[in-house]
Short mmCIF file of C-alpha atoms in Angstrom, two decimals:
data_model
loop_
_atom_site.label_atom_id
_atom_site.label_comp_id
_atom_site.label_asym_id
_atom_site.label_seq_id
_atom_site.Cartn_x
_atom_site.Cartn_y
_atom_site.Cartn_z
CA ALA A 271 21.46 103.44 88.70
CA THR A 272 23.72 103.95 91.67
CA ALA A 273 22.13 105.11 94.90
CA PHE A 274 24.41 106.30 97.66
CA ALA A 275 23.23 107.19 101.17
CA ARG A 276 24.77 109.20 103.94
CA ALA A 277 23.67 108.34 107.47
CA GLU A 278 24.52 109.96 110.75
CA GLN A 279 23.96 106.75 112.77
CA THR A 280 24.57 103.26 111.45
CA ALA A 281 25.58 101.39 114.61
CA ALA A 282 22.13 99.94 115.27
CA ALA A 283 21.87 98.53 111.79
CA SER A 284 25.34 97.04 111.81
CA GLU A 285 24.91 95.41 115.24
CA SER A 286 21.98 93.29 114.08
CA VAL A 287 23.87 91.65 111.22
CA ARG A 288 27.48 91.94 112.25
CA ASP A 289 28.20 88.26 113.01
CA ILE A 290 29.94 86.49 110.19
CA GLY A 291 28.15 83.50 108.78
CA TYR A 292 24.70 85.02 108.36
CA ALA A 293 23.24 86.96 105.47
CA PRO A 294 19.77 88.56 105.46
CA PRO A 295 17.53 86.81 102.93
CA GLY A 296 15.99 88.62 99.98
CA ARG A 297 17.03 90.80 97.09
CA ILE A 298 19.57 92.87 99.02
CA ALA A 299 23.00 91.53 99.91
CA TYR A 300 24.49 93.28 102.96
CA VAL A 301 28.23 94.11 103.10
CA PRO A 302 29.33 95.08 106.66
CA GLN A 303 32.42 97.02 107.58
CA GLN A 304 35.55 94.94 107.54
CA SER A 305 36.29 96.15 111.09
CA THR A 306 33.28 94.15 112.40
CA LEU A 307 34.86 90.84 111.44
CA LYS A 308 35.80 88.67 114.40
CA THR A 309 39.32 87.96 113.22
CA HIS A 310 40.28 85.95 116.30
CA LEU A 311 38.20 83.08 114.94
CA PRO A 312 40.17 80.51 112.88
CA VAL A 313 38.32 81.13 109.59
CA SER A 314 39.82 81.09 106.10
CA VAL A 315 38.83 83.63 103.49
CA ARG A 316 37.27 80.82 101.49
CA ASP A 317 35.11 79.74 104.47
CA LEU A 318 34.15 83.33 105.20
CA ILE A 319 32.84 83.80 101.65
CA LEU A 320 30.96 80.50 101.61
CA MET A 321 29.46 80.72 105.12
CA PRO A 322 26.11 82.32 104.18
CA LEU A 323 25.48 79.64 101.55
CA GLN A 324 26.30 76.89 104.06
CA SER A 325 24.46 78.31 107.07
CA ALA A 326 21.31 76.17 106.56
CA LEU A 327 23.26 72.89 106.18
CA PRO A 328 26.77 73.64 107.53
CA TRP A 329 27.87 69.96 107.43
CA GLN A 330 27.42 69.70 103.68
CA LYS A 331 30.25 70.43 101.27
CA PRO A 332 29.80 73.43 98.92
CA SER A 333 28.17 72.51 95.64
CA ARG A 334 30.19 72.47 92.44
CA GLU A 335 28.13 75.46 91.22
CA ASN A 336 28.99 77.48 94.33
CA LEU A 337 32.67 76.62 94.03
CA GLN A 338 32.63 77.73 90.39
CA ARG A 339 30.98 81.00 91.34
CA LEU A 340 33.49 81.50 94.13
CA GLU A 341 36.35 81.02 91.64
CA HIS A 342 34.73 83.49 89.23
CA PHE A 343 34.09 86.25 91.77
CA ALA A 344 37.42 85.76 93.51
CA ASP A 345 39.14 86.24 90.19
CA ARG A 346 36.92 89.24 89.42
CA LEU A 347 37.91 90.89 92.71
CA LYS A 348 41.54 89.74 92.46
CA ILE A 349 41.51 87.82 95.76
CA SER A 350 42.09 84.26 94.45
CA ARG A 351 45.50 84.15 96.17
CA LEU A 352 43.85 84.92 99.53
CA LEU A 353 41.31 82.12 99.65
CA ASP A 354 43.41 79.72 101.76
CA LYS A 355 44.68 82.43 104.14
CA GLN A 356 43.20 83.09 107.56
CA VAL A 357 41.04 86.22 107.76
CA ALA A 358 43.30 87.52 110.55
CA GLN A 359 46.28 87.48 108.15
CA ILE A 360 44.92 89.78 105.47
CA SER A 361 44.74 93.60 105.26
CA GLY A 362 41.64 95.78 105.79
CA GLY A 363 41.19 96.34 102.04
CA GLU A 364 41.50 92.59 101.41
CA LYS A 365 38.92 91.88 104.10
CA GLN A 366 36.52 94.33 102.48
CA LYS A 367 37.00 92.71 99.09
CA SER A 368 36.32 89.35 100.66
CA LEU A 369 33.07 90.64 102.21
CA ILE A 370 32.03 92.05 98.84
CA CYS A 371 32.78 88.68 97.25
CA ARG A 372 30.61 87.01 99.91
CA ALA A 373 27.76 89.36 99.01
CA LEU A 374 28.11 88.65 95.30
CA MET A 375 27.78 84.94 96.03
CA MET A 376 24.25 85.65 97.26
CA GLN A 377 23.15 86.50 93.69
CA SER A 378 21.25 89.58 94.79
CA PRO A 379 20.77 92.47 92.39
CA VAL A 380 21.26 95.09 95.16
CA LEU A 381 24.36 95.48 97.34
CA LEU A 382 24.05 97.46 100.59
CA LEU A 383 27.52 98.52 101.80
CA ASP A 384 28.00 99.97 105.30
CA GLU A 385 30.96 102.40 105.18
CA PRO A 386 33.15 100.01 103.14
CA THR A 387 36.17 102.36 103.14
CA ASN A 388 36.15 103.03 106.88
CA GLY A 389 39.62 102.94 108.42
CA MET A 390 41.46 102.51 105.13
CA ASP A 391 44.41 104.40 103.70
CA ILE A 392 43.90 106.56 100.60
CA GLY A 393 45.14 103.88 98.18
CA SER A 394 42.92 101.11 99.56
CA GLU A 395 39.94 103.51 99.76
CA LYS A 396 40.28 104.46 96.09
CA GLU A 397 40.65 100.82 95.06
CA ILE A 398 37.46 99.82 96.86
CA LEU A 399 35.53 102.80 95.40
CA MET A 400 36.68 101.92 91.86
CA LEU A 401 35.69 98.29 92.42
CA ILE A 402 32.22 99.30 93.57
CA LYS A 403 31.81 101.63 90.57
CA LYS A 404 32.72 98.77 88.21
CA LEU A 405 30.17 96.47 89.87
CA ASN A 406 27.55 99.10 89.11
CA ARG A 407 28.63 100.30 85.64
CA GLU A 408 29.89 97.02 84.17
CA ASP A 409 27.95 94.34 86.03
CA GLY A 410 24.66 96.16 86.60
CA TYR A 411 24.41 95.94 90.38
CA THR A 412 22.43 98.60 92.21
CA ILE A 413 24.64 100.00 94.94
CA LEU A 414 23.42 101.44 98.26
CA PHE A 415 26.47 103.00 99.95
CA VAL A 416 26.22 104.26 103.55
CA THR A 417 28.91 106.76 104.54
CA HIS A 418 29.65 109.70 106.84
CA PHE A 419 31.98 111.22 104.23
CA LEU A 420 29.90 112.69 101.41
CA ALA A 421 32.99 114.17 99.71
CA HIS A 422 34.26 110.67 98.94
CA LEU A 423 31.28 110.01 96.70
CA LEU A 424 30.99 113.23 94.73
CA ASN A 425 32.90 111.60 91.89
CA GLU A 426 31.32 108.18 92.19
CA ALA A 427 27.55 108.41 92.85
CA ASP A 428 24.61 109.21 90.59
CA GLN A 429 21.97 109.75 93.26
CA PHE A 430 22.10 110.76 96.92
CA ALA A 431 19.91 110.31 99.97
CA ILE A 432 21.31 112.69 102.61
CA PHE A 433 20.27 112.46 106.24
CA ALA A 434 21.17 115.08 108.85
CA GLY A 435 19.32 115.39 112.12
CA ARG A 436 15.66 114.90 111.24
CA LYS A 437 15.99 115.99 107.61
CA LEU A 438 16.18 113.63 104.67
CA LEU A 439 16.95 114.93 101.18
CA THR A 440 17.10 112.88 97.95
CA LEU A 441 18.68 114.42 94.88
CA THR A 442 20.72 113.72 91.78
CA HIS A 443 24.41 114.47 91.40
CA SER A 444 23.73 117.54 89.24
CA GLU A 445 21.28 118.90 91.81
CA LEU A 446 23.77 118.32 94.60
CA VAL A 447 26.67 120.18 92.98
CA ALA A 448 24.62 123.00 91.43
CA GLY A 449 22.92 124.64 94.41
CA ASN A 450 23.31 125.53 98.06
CA LEU A 451 21.15 122.67 99.39
CA LEU A 452 23.97 121.27 101.49
CA ALA A 453 24.53 124.59 103.26
CA GLU A 454 20.82 124.78 104.09
CA LEU A 455 20.75 121.17 105.24
CA TYR A 456 23.78 121.30 107.52
CA GLN A 457 23.57 124.95 108.53
CA ARG A 458 27.20 125.48 107.50
CA PRO A 459 28.80 127.21 104.48
CA VAL A 460 29.40 124.45 101.95
CA ALA A 461 31.15 125.01 98.61
CA VAL A 462 31.39 122.41 95.85
CA ASP A 463 34.55 122.81 93.77
CA CYS A 464 35.24 121.21 90.39
CA VAL A 465 38.69 120.97 88.81
CA GLU A 466 39.01 118.98 85.57
CA GLU A 467 35.66 117.25 86.31
CA HIS A 468 36.82 116.21 89.78
CA TYR A 469 34.52 117.43 92.57
CA SER A 470 35.44 118.29 96.15
CA LEU A 471 33.79 119.93 99.15
CA ARG A 472 34.82 122.86 101.32
CA VAL A 473 32.89 123.11 104.59
CA GLY A 474 33.01 126.13 106.90
CA ALA A 475 32.08 126.67 110.53
CA ARG A 476 28.51 126.21 111.70
CA LEU A 477 26.28 129.18 110.90
#
């Protein structure tokens, strides 16, 4: 299943794991915002992706297995041509794909993505959303997606955990689009529109 979350504040969480080269251990692989990358550092895309696997023994060369996995995931995400480029030379969408590739290298069944489309144009945003959907539907990853823009996910997510103020609401997609729960939660008129199975939100002034 896909689980998407909306959070009002994510800065504290991102600050603790924002430095490149470290990945939290366990079953969840964290994908930070591409804007948190320190692009002034002379780091190639290849090194960025391999850093978490090398953090314990940074002087050792990557294993053959890790290099094969890198080749596989880079091809899957269509970033093979970027591997030898410096991180500072690639676009925001390409940086986000590289960070997703790095998370996939951790072999975790759950991906936690912190606003992965933040600061992107419409085309790059849609490309990243489609990639994430494929990772869930075709590859079986559980996706936890943190965003401030709920409307972006009405056509992508199966389940929602919505946080506003001190209220937390968990619901399925059908529950979200069928009732007036959003209006009650945010104290604003909220209408969910559907045209040819494409959902969108209309939000009014605060009640």
